[in-house]
Tab-separated table of C-alpha atoms in Angstrom:
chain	number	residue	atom	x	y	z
C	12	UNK	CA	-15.810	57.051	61.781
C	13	UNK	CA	-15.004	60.335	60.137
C	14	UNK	CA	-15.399	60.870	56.925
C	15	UNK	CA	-11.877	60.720	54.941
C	16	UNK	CA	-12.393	64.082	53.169
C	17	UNK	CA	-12.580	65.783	56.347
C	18	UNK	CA	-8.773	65.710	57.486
C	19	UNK	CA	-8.127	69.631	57.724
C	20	UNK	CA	-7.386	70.376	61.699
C	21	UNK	CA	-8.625	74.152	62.864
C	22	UNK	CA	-5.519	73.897	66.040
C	23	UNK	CA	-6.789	70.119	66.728
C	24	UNK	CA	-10.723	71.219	68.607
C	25	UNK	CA	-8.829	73.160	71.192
C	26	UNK	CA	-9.022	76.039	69.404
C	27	UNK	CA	-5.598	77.255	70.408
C	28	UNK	CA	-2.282	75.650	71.869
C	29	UNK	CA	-2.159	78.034	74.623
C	30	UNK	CA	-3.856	79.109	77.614
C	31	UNK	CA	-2.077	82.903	78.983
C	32	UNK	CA	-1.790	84.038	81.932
C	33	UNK	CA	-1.274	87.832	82.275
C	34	UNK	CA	0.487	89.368	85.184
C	35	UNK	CA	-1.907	92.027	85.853
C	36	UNK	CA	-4.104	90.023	84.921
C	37	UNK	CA	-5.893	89.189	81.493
C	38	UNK	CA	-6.081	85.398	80.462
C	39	UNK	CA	-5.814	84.504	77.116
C	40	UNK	CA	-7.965	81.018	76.304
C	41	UNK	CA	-9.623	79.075	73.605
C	42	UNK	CA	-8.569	82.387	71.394
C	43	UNK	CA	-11.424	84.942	73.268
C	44	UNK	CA	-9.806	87.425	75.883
C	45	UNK	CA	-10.541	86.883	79.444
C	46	UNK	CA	-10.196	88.508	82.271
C	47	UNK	CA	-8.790	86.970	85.483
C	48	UNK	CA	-8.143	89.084	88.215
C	49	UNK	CA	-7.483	86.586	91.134
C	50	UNK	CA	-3.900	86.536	90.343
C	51	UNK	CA	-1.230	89.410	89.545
C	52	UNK	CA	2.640	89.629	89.707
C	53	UNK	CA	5.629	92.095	89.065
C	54	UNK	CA	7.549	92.316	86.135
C	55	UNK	CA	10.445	90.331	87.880
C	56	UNK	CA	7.578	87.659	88.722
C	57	UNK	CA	6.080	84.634	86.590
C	58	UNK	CA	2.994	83.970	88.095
C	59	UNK	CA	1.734	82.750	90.619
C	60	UNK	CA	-1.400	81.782	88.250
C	61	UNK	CA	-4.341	80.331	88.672
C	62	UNK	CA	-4.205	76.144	89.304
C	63	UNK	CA	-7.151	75.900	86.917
C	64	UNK	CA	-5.860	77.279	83.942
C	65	UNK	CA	-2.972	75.423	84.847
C	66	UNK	CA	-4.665	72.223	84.543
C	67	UNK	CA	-5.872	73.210	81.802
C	68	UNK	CA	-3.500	73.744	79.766
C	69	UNK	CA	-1.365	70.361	80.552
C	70	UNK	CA	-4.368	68.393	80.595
C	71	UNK	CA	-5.016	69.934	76.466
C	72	UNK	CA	-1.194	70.082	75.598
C	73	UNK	CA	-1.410	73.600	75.838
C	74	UNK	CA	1.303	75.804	77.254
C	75	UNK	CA	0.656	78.082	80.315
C	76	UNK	CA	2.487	81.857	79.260
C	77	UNK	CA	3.049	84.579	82.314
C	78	UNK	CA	2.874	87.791	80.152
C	79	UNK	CA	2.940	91.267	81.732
C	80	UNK	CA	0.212	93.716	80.094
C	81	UNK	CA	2.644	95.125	77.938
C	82	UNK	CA	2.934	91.591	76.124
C	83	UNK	CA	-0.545	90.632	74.805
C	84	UNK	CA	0.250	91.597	71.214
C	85	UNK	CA	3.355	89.420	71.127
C	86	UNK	CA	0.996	86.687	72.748
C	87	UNK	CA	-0.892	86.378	69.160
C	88	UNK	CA	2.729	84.879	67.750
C	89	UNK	CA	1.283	81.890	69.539
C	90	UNK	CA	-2.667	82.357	68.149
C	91	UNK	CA	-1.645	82.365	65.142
C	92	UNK	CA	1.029	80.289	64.985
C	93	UNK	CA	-1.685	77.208	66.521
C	94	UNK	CA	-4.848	78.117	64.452
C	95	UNK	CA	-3.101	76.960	60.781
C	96	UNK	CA	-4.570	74.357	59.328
C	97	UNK	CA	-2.649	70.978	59.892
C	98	UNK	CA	-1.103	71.821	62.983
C	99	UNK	CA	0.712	68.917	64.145
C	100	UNK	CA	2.477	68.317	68.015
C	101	UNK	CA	6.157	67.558	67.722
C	102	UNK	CA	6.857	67.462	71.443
C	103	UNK	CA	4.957	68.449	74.595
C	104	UNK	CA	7.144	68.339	78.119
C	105	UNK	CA	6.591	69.881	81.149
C	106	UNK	CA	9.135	69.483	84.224
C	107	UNK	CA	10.431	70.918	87.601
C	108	UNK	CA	14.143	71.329	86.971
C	109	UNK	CA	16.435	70.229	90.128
C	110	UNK	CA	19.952	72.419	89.319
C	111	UNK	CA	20.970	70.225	86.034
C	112	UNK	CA	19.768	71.348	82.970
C	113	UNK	CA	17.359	69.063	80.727
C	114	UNK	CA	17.865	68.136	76.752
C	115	UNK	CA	15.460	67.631	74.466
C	116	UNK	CA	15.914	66.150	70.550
C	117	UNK	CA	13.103	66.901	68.056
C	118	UNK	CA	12.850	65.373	64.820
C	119	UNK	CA	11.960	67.560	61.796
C	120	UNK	CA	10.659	65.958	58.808
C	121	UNK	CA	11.656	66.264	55.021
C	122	UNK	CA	7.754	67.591	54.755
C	123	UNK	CA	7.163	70.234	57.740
C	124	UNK	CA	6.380	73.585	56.670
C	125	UNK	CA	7.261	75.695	59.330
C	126	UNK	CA	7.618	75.174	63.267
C	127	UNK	CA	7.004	76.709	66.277
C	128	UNK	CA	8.588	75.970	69.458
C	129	UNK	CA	7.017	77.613	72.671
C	130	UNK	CA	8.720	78.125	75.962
C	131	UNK	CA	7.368	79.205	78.685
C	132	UNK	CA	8.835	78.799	82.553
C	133	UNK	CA	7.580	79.751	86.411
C	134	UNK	CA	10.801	81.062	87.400
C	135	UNK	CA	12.863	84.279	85.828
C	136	UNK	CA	16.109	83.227	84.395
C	137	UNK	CA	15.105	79.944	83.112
C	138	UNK	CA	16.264	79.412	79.268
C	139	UNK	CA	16.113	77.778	76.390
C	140	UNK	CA	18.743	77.198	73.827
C	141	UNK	CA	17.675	75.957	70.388
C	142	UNK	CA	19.987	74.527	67.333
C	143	UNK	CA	19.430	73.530	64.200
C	144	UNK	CA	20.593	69.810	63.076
C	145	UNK	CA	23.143	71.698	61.509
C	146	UNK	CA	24.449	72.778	65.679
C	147	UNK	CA	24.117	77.036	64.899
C	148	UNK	CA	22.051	78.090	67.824
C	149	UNK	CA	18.210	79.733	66.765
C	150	UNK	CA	18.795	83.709	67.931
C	151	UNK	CA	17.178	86.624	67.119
C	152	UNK	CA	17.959	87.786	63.203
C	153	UNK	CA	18.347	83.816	62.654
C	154	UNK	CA	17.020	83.395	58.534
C	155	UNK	CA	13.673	82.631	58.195
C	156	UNK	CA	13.012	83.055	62.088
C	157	UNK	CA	10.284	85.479	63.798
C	158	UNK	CA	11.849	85.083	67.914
C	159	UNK	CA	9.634	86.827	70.137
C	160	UNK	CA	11.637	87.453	73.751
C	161	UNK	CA	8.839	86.972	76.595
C	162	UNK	CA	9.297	87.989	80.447
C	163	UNK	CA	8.608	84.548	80.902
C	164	UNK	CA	9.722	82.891	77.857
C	165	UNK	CA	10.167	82.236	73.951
C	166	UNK	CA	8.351	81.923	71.401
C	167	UNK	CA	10.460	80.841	68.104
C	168	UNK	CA	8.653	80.047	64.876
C	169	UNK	CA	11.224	78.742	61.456
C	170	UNK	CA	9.639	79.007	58.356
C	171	UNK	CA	11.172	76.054	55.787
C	172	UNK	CA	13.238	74.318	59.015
C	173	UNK	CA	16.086	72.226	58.118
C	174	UNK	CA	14.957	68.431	58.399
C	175	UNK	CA	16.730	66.682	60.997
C	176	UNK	CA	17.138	66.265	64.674
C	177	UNK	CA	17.168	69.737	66.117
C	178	UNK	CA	18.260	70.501	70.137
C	179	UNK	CA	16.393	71.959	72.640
C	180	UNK	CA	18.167	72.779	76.135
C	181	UNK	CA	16.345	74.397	79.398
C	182	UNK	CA	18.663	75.731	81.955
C	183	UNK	CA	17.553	77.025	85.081
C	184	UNK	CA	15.194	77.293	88.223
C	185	UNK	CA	11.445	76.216	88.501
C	186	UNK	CA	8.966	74.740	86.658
C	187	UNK	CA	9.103	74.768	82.461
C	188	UNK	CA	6.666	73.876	79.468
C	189	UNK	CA	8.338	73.633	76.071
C	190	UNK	CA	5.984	72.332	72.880
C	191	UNK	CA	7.033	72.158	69.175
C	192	UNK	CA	4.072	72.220	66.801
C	193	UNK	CA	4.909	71.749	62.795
C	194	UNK	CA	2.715	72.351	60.086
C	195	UNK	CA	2.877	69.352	57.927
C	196	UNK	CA	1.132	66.544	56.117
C	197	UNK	CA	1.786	64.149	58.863
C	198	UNK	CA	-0.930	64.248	61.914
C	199	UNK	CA	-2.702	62.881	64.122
C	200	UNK	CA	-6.834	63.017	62.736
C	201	UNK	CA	-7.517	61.449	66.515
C	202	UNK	CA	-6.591	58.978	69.366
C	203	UNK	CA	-9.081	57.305	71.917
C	204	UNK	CA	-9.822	54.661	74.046
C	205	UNK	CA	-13.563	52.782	72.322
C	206	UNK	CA	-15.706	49.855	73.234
C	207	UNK	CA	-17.814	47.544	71.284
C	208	UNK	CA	-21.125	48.963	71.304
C	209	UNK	CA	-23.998	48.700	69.151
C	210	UNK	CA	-26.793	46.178	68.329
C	211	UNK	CA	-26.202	42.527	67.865
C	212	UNK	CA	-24.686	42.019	64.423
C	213	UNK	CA	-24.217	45.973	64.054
C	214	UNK	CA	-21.676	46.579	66.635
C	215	UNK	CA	-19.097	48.968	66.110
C	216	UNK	CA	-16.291	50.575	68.249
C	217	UNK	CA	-17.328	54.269	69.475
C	218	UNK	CA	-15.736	56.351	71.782
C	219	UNK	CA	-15.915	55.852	76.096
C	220	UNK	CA	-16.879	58.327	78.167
C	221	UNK	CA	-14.461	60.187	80.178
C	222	UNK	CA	-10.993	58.445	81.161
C	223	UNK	CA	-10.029	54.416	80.698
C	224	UNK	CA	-10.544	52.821	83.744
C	225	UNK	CA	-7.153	51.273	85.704
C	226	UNK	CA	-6.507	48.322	85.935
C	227	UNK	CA	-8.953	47.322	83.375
C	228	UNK	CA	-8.316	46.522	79.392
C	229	UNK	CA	-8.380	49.211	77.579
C	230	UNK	CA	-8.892	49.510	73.593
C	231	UNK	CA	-7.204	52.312	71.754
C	232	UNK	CA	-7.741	53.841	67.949
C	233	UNK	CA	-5.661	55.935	66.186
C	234	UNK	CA	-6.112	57.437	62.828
C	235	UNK	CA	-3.670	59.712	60.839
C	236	UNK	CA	-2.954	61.207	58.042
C	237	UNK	CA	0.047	59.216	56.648
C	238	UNK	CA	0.544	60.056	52.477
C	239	UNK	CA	4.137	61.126	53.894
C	240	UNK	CA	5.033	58.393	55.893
C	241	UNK	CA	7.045	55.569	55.747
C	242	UNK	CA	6.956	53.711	58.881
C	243	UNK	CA	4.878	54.355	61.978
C	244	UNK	CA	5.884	52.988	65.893
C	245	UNK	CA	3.081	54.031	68.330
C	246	UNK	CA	4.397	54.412	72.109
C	247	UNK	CA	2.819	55.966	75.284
C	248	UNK	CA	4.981	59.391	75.953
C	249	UNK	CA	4.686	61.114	80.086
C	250	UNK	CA	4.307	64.502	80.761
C	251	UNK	CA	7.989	65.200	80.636
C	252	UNK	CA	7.940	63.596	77.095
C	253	UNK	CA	9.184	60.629	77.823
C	254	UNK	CA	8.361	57.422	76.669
C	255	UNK	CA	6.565	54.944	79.052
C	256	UNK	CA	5.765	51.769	76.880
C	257	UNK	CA	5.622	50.500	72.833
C	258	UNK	CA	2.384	50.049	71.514
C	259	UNK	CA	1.032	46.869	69.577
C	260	UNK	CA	-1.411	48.297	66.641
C	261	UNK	CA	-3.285	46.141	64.085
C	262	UNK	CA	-3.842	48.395	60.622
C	263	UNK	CA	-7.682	48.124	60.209
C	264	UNK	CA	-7.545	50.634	56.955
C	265	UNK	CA	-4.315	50.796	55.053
C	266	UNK	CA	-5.780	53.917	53.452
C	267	UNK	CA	-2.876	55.974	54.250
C	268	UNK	CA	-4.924	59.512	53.728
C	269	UNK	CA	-6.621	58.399	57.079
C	270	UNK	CA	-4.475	55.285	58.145
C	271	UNK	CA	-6.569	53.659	60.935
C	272	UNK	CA	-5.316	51.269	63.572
C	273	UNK	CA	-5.959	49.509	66.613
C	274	UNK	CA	-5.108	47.514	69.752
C	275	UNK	CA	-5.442	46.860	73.914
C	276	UNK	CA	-3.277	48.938	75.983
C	277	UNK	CA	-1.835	47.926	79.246
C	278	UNK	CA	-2.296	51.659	81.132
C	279	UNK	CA	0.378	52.873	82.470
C	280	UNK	CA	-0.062	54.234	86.724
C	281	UNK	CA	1.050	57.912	85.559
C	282	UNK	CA	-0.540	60.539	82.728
C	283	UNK	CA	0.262	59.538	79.325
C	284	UNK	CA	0.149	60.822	75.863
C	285	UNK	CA	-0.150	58.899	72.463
C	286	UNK	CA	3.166	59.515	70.035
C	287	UNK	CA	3.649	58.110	66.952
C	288	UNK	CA	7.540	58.180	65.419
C	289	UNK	CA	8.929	57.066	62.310
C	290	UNK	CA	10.746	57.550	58.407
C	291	UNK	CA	8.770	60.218	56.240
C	292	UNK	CA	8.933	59.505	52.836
C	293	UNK	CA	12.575	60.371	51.982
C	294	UNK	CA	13.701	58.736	55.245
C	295	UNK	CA	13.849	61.621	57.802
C	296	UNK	CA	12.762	61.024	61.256
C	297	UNK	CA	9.619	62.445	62.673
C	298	UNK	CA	7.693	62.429	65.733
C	299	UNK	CA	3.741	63.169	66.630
C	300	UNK	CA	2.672	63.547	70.307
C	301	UNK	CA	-1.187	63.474	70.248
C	302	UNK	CA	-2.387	66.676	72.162
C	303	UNK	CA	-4.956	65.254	75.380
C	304	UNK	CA	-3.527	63.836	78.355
C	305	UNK	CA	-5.374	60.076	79.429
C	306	UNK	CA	-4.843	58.937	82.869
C	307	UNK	CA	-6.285	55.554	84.146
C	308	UNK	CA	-9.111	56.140	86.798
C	309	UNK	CA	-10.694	54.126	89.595
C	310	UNK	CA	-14.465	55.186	89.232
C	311	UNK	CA	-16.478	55.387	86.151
C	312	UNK	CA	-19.955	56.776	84.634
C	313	UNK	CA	-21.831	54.642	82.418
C	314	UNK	CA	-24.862	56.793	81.091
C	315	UNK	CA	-27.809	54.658	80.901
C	316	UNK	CA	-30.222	57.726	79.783
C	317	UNK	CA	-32.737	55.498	77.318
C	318	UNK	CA	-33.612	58.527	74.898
C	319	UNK	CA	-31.873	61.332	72.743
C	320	UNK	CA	-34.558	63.845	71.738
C	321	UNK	CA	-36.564	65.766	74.009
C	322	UNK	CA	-39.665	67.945	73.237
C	323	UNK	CA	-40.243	71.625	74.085
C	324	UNK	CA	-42.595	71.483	77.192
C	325	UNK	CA	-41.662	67.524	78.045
C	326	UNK	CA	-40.091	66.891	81.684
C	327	UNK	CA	-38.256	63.197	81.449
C	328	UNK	CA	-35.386	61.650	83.444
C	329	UNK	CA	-31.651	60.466	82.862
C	330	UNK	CA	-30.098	57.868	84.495
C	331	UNK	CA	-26.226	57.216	84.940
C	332	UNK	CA	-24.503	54.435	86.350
C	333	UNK	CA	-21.157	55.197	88.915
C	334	UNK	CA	-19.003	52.502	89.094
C	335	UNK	CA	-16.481	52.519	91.739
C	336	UNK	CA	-13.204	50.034	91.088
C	337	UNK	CA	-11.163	51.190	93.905
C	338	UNK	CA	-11.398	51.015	97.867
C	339	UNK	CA	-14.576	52.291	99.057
C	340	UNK	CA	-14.981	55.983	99.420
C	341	UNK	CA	-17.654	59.014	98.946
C	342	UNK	CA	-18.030	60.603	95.457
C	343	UNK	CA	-19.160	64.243	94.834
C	344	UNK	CA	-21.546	64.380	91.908
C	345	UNK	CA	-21.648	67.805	89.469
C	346	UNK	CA	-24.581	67.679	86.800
C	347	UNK	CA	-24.412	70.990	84.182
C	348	UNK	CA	-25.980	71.728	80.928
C	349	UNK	CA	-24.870	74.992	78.502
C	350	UNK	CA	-29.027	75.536	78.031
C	351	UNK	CA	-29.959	75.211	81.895
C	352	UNK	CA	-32.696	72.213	80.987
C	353	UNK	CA	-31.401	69.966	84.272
C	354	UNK	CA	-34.225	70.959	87.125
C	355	UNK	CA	-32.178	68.728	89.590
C	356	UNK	CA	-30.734	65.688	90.074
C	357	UNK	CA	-30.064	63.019	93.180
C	358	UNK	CA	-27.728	61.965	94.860
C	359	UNK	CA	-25.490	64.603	95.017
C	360	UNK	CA	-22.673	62.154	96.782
C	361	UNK	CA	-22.610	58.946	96.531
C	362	UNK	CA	-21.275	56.305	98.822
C	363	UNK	CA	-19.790	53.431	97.020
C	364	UNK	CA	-17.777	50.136	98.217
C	365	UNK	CA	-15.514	48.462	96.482
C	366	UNK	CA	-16.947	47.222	92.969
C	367	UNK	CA	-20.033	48.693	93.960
C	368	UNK	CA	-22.038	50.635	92.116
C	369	UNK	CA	-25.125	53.175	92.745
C	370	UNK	CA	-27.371	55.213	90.198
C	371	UNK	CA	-27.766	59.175	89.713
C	372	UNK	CA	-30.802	60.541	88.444
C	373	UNK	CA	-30.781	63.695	86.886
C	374	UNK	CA	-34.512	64.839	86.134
C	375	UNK	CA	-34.745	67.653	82.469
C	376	UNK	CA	-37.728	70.033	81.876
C	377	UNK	CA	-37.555	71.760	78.853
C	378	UNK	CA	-39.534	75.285	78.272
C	379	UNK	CA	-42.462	75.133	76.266
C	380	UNK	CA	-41.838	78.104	73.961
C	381	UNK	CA	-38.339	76.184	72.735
C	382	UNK	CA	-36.861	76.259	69.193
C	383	UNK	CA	-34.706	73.387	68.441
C	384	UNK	CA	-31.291	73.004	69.648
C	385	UNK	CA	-28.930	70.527	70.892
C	386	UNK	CA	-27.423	70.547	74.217
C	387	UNK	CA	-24.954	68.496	75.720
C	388	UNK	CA	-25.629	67.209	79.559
C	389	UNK	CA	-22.061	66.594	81.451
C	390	UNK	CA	-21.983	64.402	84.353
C	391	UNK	CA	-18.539	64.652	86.982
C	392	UNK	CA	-18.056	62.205	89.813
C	393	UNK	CA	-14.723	62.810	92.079
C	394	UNK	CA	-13.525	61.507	95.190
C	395	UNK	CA	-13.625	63.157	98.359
C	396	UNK	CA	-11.769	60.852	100.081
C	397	UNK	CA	-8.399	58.530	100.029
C	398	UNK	CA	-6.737	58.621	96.454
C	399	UNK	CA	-8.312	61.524	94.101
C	400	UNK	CA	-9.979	59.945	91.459
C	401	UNK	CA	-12.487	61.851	89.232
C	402	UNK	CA	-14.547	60.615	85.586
C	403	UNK	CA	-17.174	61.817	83.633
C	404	UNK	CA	-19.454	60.903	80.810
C	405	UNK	CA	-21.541	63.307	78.243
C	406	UNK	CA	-24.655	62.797	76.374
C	407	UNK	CA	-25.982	64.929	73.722
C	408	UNK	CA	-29.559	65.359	73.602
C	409	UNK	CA	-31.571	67.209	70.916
C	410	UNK	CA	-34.755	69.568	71.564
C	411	UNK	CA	-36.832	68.902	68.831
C	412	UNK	CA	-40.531	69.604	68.328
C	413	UNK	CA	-42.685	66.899	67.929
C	414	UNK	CA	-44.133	66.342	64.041
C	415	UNK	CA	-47.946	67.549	64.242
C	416	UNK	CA	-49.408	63.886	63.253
C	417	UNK	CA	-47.515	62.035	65.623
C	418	UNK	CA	-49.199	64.793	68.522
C	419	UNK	CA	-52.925	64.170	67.058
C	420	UNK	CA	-52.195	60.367	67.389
């Protein structure tokens, strides 16, 4: 559980709400300045970009921007903008638009502090119109507005918005991202699937590795900060923010500094998003999407690795387990580590029926001369075959010298 003091979010752990894409080139992601030079495009152009940092981006409720060189300084709007503390998803929708135009209502609270809405599209031409609860469209000179005009999009941040149900309206050609993020005392602290681990009489719920499993029940936990709220209704939301179902959530800490609550889930057979949506305090509406996208899989990794510490000099092995809960097929298997300690590992496919399961075993030497550290070993499996299908699991594993008695022993 986190500890309740500890409710300040630095842009939610993704560091930044935005991955950017520059037409000539640079990529903007996780706030450092990279360079990608597999793509370029004309200043009439908006992409194409890379599929990666496309995947990216909607998979971490980020928003994809197509800048030309000329506009990486107005790009920071958007760093800074995401990197305030509290920084709370209003909305998150992505969608191909098919000649009609697409509408989108966003609540503001009575508590928000300032918003930004980002808009970003694939196609020239594509717009967004944006009005206040009030109905005077956002523009350029607007009071308390900074609009920054992008080849490619919008970026439109209102300092002290109006509370109320503002409009958002994309018309156009192509393929379109538009996110709202708020400052406010209402967010998410987190939202993931658990399981009961833990010894007998000690058990506990703690986070699963990688994606819930189709199919298969799934457990979800919420917490959020909730001093300004009223009422809370948890719902699944889809990529083109949406929602797919209602959620059922049992309050298991009414503290409402870090208001906790859980419940099964019934997965939904498309990506999903959790939302929350409710009265603040004085009775406005507002809406949180949580940032990460979940997505029910068909093949799992359990990691069955029977230690945590490992000693400068020491060579030991890791087990996982690979589940497979769909037809059978061949997995590919990717083992990495940030500090290089994996020496190999086998198999590096895996041929799996239906329900069956197989082991990998990844084998770690660690260098003699080794100060501490911690490293974190990430295990992928994804189909090759049939219906993609991909999971993962991470373990952490500390270097640590061994105390001098316990060596003489």
């Amino acid at each position: 559980m986190i500890p309740k003091p500890v409710q300040i979010r630095a842009a939610r752990g993704r560091a930044l709400a935005a991955l950017i894409c520059l037409g000539s080139a640079a990529a903007l992601a996780q706030q450092i300045p990279q360079i990608n030079r597999s793509h370029s495009f004309g200043p009439d152009q908006c992409g194409p970009a890379d599929p990666a940092y496309i995947k990216t981006a909607n998979e971490t409720g980020g928003v994809p921007l197509f800048l030309q060189r000329s506009e990486v300084a107005k790009s920071f709007h958007v760093v800074r903008e995401s990197t305030r503390e509290n920084v709370a998803t209003v909305l998150w929708a992505s969608a191909k638009l098919a000649g009609a135009g697409q509408s989108f209502e966003v609540p503001v609270d009575s508590v928000t502090e300032r918003i930004t809405f980002t808009f970003s599209v694939d196609t020239k031409g594509t717009k967004l119109v944006l009005r206040q609860p009030s109905g005077q469209e956002v523009v350029a000179g607007s009071p308390g507005t900074e609009d920054t005009e992008l080849n490619c999009g919008r970026v439109i941040t209102v300092v002290k918005p109006q509370a109320g149900m503002w409009h958002a309206e994309v018309t156009g050609t192509g393929t379109f991202w538009i996110e709202a993020q708020a400052q406010s005392e209402i967010y998410f602290i987190k939202a993931e699937f658990v399981e009961l681990r833990g010894r007998p009489g000690h058990e506990g719920f703690f986070k699963i590795n990688g994606q819930p499993i189709a199919g298969q029940p799934a457990t979800l936990q919420v917490s959020m900060s909730a001093t300004q709220v009223e009422t809370t209704e948890f719902e699944l939301v889809n990529t083109k923010g949406e929602a797919l179902e209602k959620l059922h959530l049992k309050t298991i800490d009414h503290d409402r500094e870090f208001l906790e609550l859980t419940g099964e889930v019934k997965l939904p057979d498309q990506p999903f998003r959790i939302a929350v949506t409710g009265r603040d305090a004085k009775g406005m509406p507002y809406q949180r999407f949580d940032s990460p996208l979940f997505h029910g899989e068909s093949v799992q990794v359990v990691p069955k690795v029977s230690f945590d510490e490992i000693a400068p000099g020491e060579k030991r092995t890791g087990e996982f387990e690979v589940r497979n809960f769909g037809p059978a097929r061949t997995f590919k298997v990717t083992v990495t580590d940030a500090r290089k300690l994996v020496s190999s590992f086998e198999p590096k496919e895996l041929t799996l029926p239906t329900h069956g399961s197989g082991t990998l075993k990844v084998q770690l030497a660690v260098p003699a001369r080794t100060t501490n550290f911690g490293d974190d070993l990430v295990v992928v499996v994804a189909s090759t075959s049939g219906a993609p299908t991909t999971n993962s699991a991470i373990v952490h594993l500390l270097v640590a010298s061994k105390p001098e008695a316990e060596g003489q022993r």
